[in-house]
mmCIF file of C-alpha atoms in Angstrom:
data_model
loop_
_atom_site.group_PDB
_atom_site.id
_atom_site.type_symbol
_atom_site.label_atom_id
_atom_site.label_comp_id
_atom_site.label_asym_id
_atom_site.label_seq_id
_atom_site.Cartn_x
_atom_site.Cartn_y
_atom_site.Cartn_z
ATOM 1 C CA UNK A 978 72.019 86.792 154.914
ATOM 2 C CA UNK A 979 72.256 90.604 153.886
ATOM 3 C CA UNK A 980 70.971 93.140 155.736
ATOM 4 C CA UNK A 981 68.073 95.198 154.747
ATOM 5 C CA UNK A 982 67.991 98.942 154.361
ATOM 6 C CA UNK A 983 65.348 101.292 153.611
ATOM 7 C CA UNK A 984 64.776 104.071 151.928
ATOM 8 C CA UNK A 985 66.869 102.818 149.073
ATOM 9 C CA UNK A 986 67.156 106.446 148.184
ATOM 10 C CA UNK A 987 66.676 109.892 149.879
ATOM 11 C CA UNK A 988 66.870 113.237 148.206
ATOM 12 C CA UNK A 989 67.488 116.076 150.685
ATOM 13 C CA UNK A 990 67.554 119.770 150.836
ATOM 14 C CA UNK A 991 70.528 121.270 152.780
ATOM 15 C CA UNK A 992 70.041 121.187 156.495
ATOM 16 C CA UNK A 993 67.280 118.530 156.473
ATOM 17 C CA UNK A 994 67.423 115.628 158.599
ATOM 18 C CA UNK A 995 67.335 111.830 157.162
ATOM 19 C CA UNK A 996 67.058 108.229 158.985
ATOM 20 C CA UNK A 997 68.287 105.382 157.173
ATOM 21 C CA UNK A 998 67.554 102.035 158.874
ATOM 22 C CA UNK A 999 68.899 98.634 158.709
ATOM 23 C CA UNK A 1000 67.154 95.648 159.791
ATOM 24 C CA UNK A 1001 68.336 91.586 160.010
ATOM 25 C CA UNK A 1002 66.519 88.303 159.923
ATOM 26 C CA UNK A 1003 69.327 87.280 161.665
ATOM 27 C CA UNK A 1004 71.186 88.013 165.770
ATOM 28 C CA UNK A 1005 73.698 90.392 164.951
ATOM 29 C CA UNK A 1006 76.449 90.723 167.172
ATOM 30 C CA UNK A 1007 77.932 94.462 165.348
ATOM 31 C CA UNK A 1008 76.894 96.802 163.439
ATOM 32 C CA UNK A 1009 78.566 99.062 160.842
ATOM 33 C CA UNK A 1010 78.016 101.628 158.957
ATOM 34 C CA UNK A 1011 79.862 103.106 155.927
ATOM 35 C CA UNK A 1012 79.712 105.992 153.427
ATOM 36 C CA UNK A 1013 80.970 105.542 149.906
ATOM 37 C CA UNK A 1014 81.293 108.255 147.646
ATOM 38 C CA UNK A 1015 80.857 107.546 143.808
ATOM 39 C CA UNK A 1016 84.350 106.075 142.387
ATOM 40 C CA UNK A 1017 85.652 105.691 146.171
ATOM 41 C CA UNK A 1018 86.255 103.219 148.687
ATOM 42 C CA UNK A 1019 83.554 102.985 151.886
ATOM 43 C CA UNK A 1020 85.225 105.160 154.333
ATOM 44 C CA UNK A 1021 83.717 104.026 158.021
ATOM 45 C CA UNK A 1022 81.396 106.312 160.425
ATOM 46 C CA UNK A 1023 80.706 103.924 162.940
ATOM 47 C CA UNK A 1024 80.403 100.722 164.788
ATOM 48 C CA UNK A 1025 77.678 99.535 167.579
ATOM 49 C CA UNK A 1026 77.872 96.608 169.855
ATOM 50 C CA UNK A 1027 75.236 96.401 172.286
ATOM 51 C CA UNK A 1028 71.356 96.465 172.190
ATOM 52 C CA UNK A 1029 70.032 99.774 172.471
ATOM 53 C CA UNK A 1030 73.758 101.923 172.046
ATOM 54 C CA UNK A 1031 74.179 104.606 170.623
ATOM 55 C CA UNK A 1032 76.674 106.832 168.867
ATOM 56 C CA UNK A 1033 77.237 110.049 167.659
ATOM 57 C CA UNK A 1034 79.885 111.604 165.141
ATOM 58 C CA UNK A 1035 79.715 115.084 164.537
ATOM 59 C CA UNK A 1036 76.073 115.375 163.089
ATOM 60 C CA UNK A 1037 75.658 111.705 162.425
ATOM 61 C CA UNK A 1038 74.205 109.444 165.027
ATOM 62 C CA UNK A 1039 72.878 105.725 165.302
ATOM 63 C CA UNK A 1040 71.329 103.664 167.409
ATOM 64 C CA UNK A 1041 71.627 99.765 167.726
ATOM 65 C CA UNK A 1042 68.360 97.348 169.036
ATOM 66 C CA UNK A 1043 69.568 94.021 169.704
ATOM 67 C CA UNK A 1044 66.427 92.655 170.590
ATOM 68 C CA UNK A 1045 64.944 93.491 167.526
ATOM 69 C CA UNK A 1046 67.958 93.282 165.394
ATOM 70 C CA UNK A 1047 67.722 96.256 163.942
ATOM 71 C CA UNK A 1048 69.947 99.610 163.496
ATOM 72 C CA UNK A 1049 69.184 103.402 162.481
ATOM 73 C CA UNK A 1050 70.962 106.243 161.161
ATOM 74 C CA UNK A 1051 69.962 109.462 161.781
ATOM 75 C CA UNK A 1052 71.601 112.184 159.579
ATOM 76 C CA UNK A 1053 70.998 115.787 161.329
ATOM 77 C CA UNK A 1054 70.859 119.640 159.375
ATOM 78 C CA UNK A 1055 72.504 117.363 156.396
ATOM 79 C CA UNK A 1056 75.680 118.817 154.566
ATOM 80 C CA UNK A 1057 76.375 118.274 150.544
ATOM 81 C CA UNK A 1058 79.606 116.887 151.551
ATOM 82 C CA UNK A 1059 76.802 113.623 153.055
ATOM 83 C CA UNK A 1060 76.305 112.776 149.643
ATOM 84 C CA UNK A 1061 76.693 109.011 148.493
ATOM 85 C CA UNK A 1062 75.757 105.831 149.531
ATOM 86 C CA UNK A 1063 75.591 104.313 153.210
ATOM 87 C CA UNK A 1064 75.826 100.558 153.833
ATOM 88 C CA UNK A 1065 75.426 98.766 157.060
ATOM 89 C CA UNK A 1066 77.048 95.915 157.669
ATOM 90 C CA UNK A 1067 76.254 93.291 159.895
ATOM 91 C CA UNK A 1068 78.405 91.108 161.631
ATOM 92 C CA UNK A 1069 77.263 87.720 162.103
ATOM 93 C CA UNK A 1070 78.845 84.653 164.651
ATOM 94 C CA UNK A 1071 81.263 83.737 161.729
ATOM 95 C CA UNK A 1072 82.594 87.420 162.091
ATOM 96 C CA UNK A 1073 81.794 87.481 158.369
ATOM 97 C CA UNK A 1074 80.504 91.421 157.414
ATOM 98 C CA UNK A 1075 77.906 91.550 155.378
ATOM 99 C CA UNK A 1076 76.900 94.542 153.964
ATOM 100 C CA UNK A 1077 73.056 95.585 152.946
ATOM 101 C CA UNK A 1078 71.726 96.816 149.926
ATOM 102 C CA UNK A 1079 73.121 100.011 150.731
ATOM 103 C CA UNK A 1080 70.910 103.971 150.549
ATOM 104 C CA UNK A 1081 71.736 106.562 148.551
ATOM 105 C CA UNK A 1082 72.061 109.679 149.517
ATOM 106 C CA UNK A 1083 71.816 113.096 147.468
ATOM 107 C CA UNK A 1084 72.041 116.926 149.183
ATOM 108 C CA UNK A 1085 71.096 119.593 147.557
ATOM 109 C CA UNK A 1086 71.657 123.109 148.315
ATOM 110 C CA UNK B 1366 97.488 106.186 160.126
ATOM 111 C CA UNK B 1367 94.371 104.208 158.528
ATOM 112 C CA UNK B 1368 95.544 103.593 155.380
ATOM 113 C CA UNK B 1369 94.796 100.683 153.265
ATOM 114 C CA UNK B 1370 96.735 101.251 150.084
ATOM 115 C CA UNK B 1371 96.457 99.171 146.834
ATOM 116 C CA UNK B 1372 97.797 98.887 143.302
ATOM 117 C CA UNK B 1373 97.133 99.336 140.738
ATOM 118 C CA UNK B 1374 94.402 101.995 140.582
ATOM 119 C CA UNK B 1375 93.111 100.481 137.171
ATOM 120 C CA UNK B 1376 93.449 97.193 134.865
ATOM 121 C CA UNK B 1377 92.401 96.405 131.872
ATOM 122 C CA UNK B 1378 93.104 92.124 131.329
ATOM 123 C CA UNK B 1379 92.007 89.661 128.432
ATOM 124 C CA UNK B 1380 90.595 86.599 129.529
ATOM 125 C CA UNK B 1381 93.922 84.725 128.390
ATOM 126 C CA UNK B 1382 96.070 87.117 130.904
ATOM 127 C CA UNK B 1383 98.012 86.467 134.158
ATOM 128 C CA UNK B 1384 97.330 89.516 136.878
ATOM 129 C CA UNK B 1385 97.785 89.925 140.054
ATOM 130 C CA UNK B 1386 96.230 92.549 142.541
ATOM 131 C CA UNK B 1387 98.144 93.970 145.562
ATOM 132 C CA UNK B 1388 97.075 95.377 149.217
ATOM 133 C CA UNK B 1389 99.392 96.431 151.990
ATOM 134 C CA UNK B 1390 98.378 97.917 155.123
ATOM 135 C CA UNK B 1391 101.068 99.298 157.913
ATOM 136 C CA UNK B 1392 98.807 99.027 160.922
ATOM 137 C CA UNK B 1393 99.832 96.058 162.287
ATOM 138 C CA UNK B 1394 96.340 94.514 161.279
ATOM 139 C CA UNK B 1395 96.286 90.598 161.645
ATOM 140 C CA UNK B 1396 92.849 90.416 159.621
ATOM 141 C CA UNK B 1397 92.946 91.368 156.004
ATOM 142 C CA UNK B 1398 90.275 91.073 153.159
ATOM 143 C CA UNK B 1399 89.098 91.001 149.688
ATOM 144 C CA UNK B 1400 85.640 91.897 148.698
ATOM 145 C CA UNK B 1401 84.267 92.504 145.003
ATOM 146 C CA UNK B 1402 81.765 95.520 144.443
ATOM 147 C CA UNK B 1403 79.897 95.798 141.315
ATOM 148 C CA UNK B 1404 78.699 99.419 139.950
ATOM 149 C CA UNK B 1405 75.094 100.088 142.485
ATOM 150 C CA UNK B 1406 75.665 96.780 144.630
ATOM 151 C CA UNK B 1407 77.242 96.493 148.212
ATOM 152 C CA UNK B 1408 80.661 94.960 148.498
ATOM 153 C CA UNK B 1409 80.714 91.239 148.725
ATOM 154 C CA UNK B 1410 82.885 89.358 150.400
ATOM 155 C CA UNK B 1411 85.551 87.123 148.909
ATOM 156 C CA UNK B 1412 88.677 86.189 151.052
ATOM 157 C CA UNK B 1413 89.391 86.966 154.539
ATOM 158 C CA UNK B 1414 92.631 86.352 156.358
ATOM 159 C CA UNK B 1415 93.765 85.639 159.817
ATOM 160 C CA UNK B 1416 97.603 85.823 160.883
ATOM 161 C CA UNK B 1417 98.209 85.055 157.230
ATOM 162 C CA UNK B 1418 95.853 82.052 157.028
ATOM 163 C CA UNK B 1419 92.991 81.986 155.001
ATOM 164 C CA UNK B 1420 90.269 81.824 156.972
ATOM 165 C CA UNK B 1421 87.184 82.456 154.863
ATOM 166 C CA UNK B 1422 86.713 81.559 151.074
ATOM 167 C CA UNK B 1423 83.040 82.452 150.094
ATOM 168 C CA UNK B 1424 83.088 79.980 147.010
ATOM 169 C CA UNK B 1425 84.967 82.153 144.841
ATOM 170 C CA UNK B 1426 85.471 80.288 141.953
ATOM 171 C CA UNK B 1427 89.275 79.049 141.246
ATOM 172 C CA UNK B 1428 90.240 81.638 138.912
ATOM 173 C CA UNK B 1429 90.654 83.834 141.813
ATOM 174 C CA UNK B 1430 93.406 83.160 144.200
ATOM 175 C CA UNK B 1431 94.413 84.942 147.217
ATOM 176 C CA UNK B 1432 97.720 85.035 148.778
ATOM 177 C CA UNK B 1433 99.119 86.324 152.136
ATOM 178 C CA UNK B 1434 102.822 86.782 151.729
ATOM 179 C CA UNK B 1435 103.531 88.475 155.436
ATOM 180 C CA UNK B 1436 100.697 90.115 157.929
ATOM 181 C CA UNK B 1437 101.116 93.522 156.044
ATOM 182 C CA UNK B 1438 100.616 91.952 152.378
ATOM 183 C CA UNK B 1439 97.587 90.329 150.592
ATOM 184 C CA UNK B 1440 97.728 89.759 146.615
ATOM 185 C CA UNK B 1441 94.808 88.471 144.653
ATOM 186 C CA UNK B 1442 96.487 86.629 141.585
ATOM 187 C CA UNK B 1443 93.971 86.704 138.355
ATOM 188 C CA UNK B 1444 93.624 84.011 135.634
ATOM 189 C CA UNK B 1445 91.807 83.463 133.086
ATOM 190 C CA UNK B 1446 89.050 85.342 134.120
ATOM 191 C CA UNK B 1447 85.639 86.081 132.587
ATOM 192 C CA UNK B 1448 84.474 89.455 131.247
ATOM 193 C CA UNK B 1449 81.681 89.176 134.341
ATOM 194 C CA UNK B 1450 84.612 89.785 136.845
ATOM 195 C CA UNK B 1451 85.140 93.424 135.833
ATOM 196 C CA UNK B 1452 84.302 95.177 139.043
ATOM 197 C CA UNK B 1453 86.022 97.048 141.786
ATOM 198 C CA UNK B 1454 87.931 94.909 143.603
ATOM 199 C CA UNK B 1455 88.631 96.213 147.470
ATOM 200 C CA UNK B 1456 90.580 95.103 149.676
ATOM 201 C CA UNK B 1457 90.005 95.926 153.540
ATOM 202 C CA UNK B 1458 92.158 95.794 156.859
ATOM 203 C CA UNK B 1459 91.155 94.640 160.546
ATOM 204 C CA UNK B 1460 92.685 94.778 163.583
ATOM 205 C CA UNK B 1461 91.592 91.384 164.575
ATOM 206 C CA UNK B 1462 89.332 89.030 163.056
ATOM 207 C CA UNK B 1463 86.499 89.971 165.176
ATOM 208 C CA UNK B 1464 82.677 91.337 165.242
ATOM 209 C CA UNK B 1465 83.653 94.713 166.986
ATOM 210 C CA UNK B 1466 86.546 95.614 164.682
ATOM 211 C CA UNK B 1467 86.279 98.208 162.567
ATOM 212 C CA UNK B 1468 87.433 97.473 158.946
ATOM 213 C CA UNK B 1469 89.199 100.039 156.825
ATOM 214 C CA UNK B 1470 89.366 99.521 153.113
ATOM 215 C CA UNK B 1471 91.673 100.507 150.271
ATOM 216 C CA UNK B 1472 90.701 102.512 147.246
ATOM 217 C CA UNK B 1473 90.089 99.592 145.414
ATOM 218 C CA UNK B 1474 91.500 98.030 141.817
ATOM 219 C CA UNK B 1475 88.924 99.131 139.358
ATOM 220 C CA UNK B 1476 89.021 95.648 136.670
ATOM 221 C CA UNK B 1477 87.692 95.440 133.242
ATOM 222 C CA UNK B 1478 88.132 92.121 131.827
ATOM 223 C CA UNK B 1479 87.776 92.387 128.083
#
């Protein structure tokens, strides 16, 4: 079953912060998360194991709740160069990913 | 080196036509992939392989088929196909076959299927 993410779009002003959160019906055992730009393949930010981890890369952070099987994404003083789309994926006992509907991003300056 | 490469970058096929999509990856990855993405839709699943075995076939329908030549080669042979399978076709690399791998993907084989 696909993950769900909300917003399903954000606009943003340069430097604003975002959350982007992904939630299952579903245990997950990983989550993912992925940026694709428009025309490009997903290039990964991420990956979270355990309930309650969390990760940071550069500005980008996210957090993982087991227990409630959900995950966030927190997007801090945003750059243009976030711009696209960000899918989580969810890994599932079959160690099948399934990605959500994905959220789309757009910075301006 | 995280590189997923695949060719070619774009085809164009009639629905009478023979193609075949390539991957390779260099990583040493045992787990390789291929997911379809439509234009404003996450990628879905398709094939995934294991040490060169298939080990997941999401009911693709027959058309498609999926080989593993060696562990750094996956090819996605194309045959009479329907203009509904134009997409981007990507194809993804793993480590291992497992939840906390990360997956890298190719560019992708943008398809138009007229």
């Amino acid at each position: 079953q696909q993950p769900v993410q909300s917003p399903q779009a954000v606009i943003l002003r340069e430097g604003e912060d975002a959350v982007i959160n992904c939630s299952s019906s579903k245990a997950l055992y990983s989550v993912h998360w992925y940026r694709q730009k428009h025309g490009e393949a997903p290039v990964f930010l991420m990956i979270l194991l355990k309930g309650g981890e969390q990760k940071g890369h550069d500005k980008i952070s996210a957090s993982f709740n087991e227990k409630k099987q959900q995950s966030s994404l927190y997007l801090t003083a945003s750059q243009l160069s976030y711009s696209g789309t960000y899918f989580c994926g969810s890994r599932n006992a079959g160690n099948m990913l399934t990605f959500g509907g994905g959220t789309r991003l757009m910075v301006k300056p | 080196d995280t590189e997923v490469t695949q060719t070619p970058k774009h085809l164009v096929m009639g629905m009478t036509n023979k193609k075949s999509l390539k991957c390779e990856q260099h990583m040493g990855h045992r787990a390789m992939y291929w997911y379809k993405q439509k234009a404003k839709k996450p990628p879905e699943l398709m094939f995934v392989y294991s040490y060169e075995k298939l080990s997941i076939n999401e009911s693709v329908p027959s058309r498609f088929s999926p080989e593993c030549p060696n562990s750094s080669l996956l090819n996605l042979h194309l045959h009479a196909l329907q203009p509904e399978d134009s997409a981007l076709y990507l194809c993804a690399s793993s480590r291992l076959l497992l939840a906390e791998e990360t997956q890298y993907f190719g560019p992708g084989t943008r398809l138009l299927v007229l």
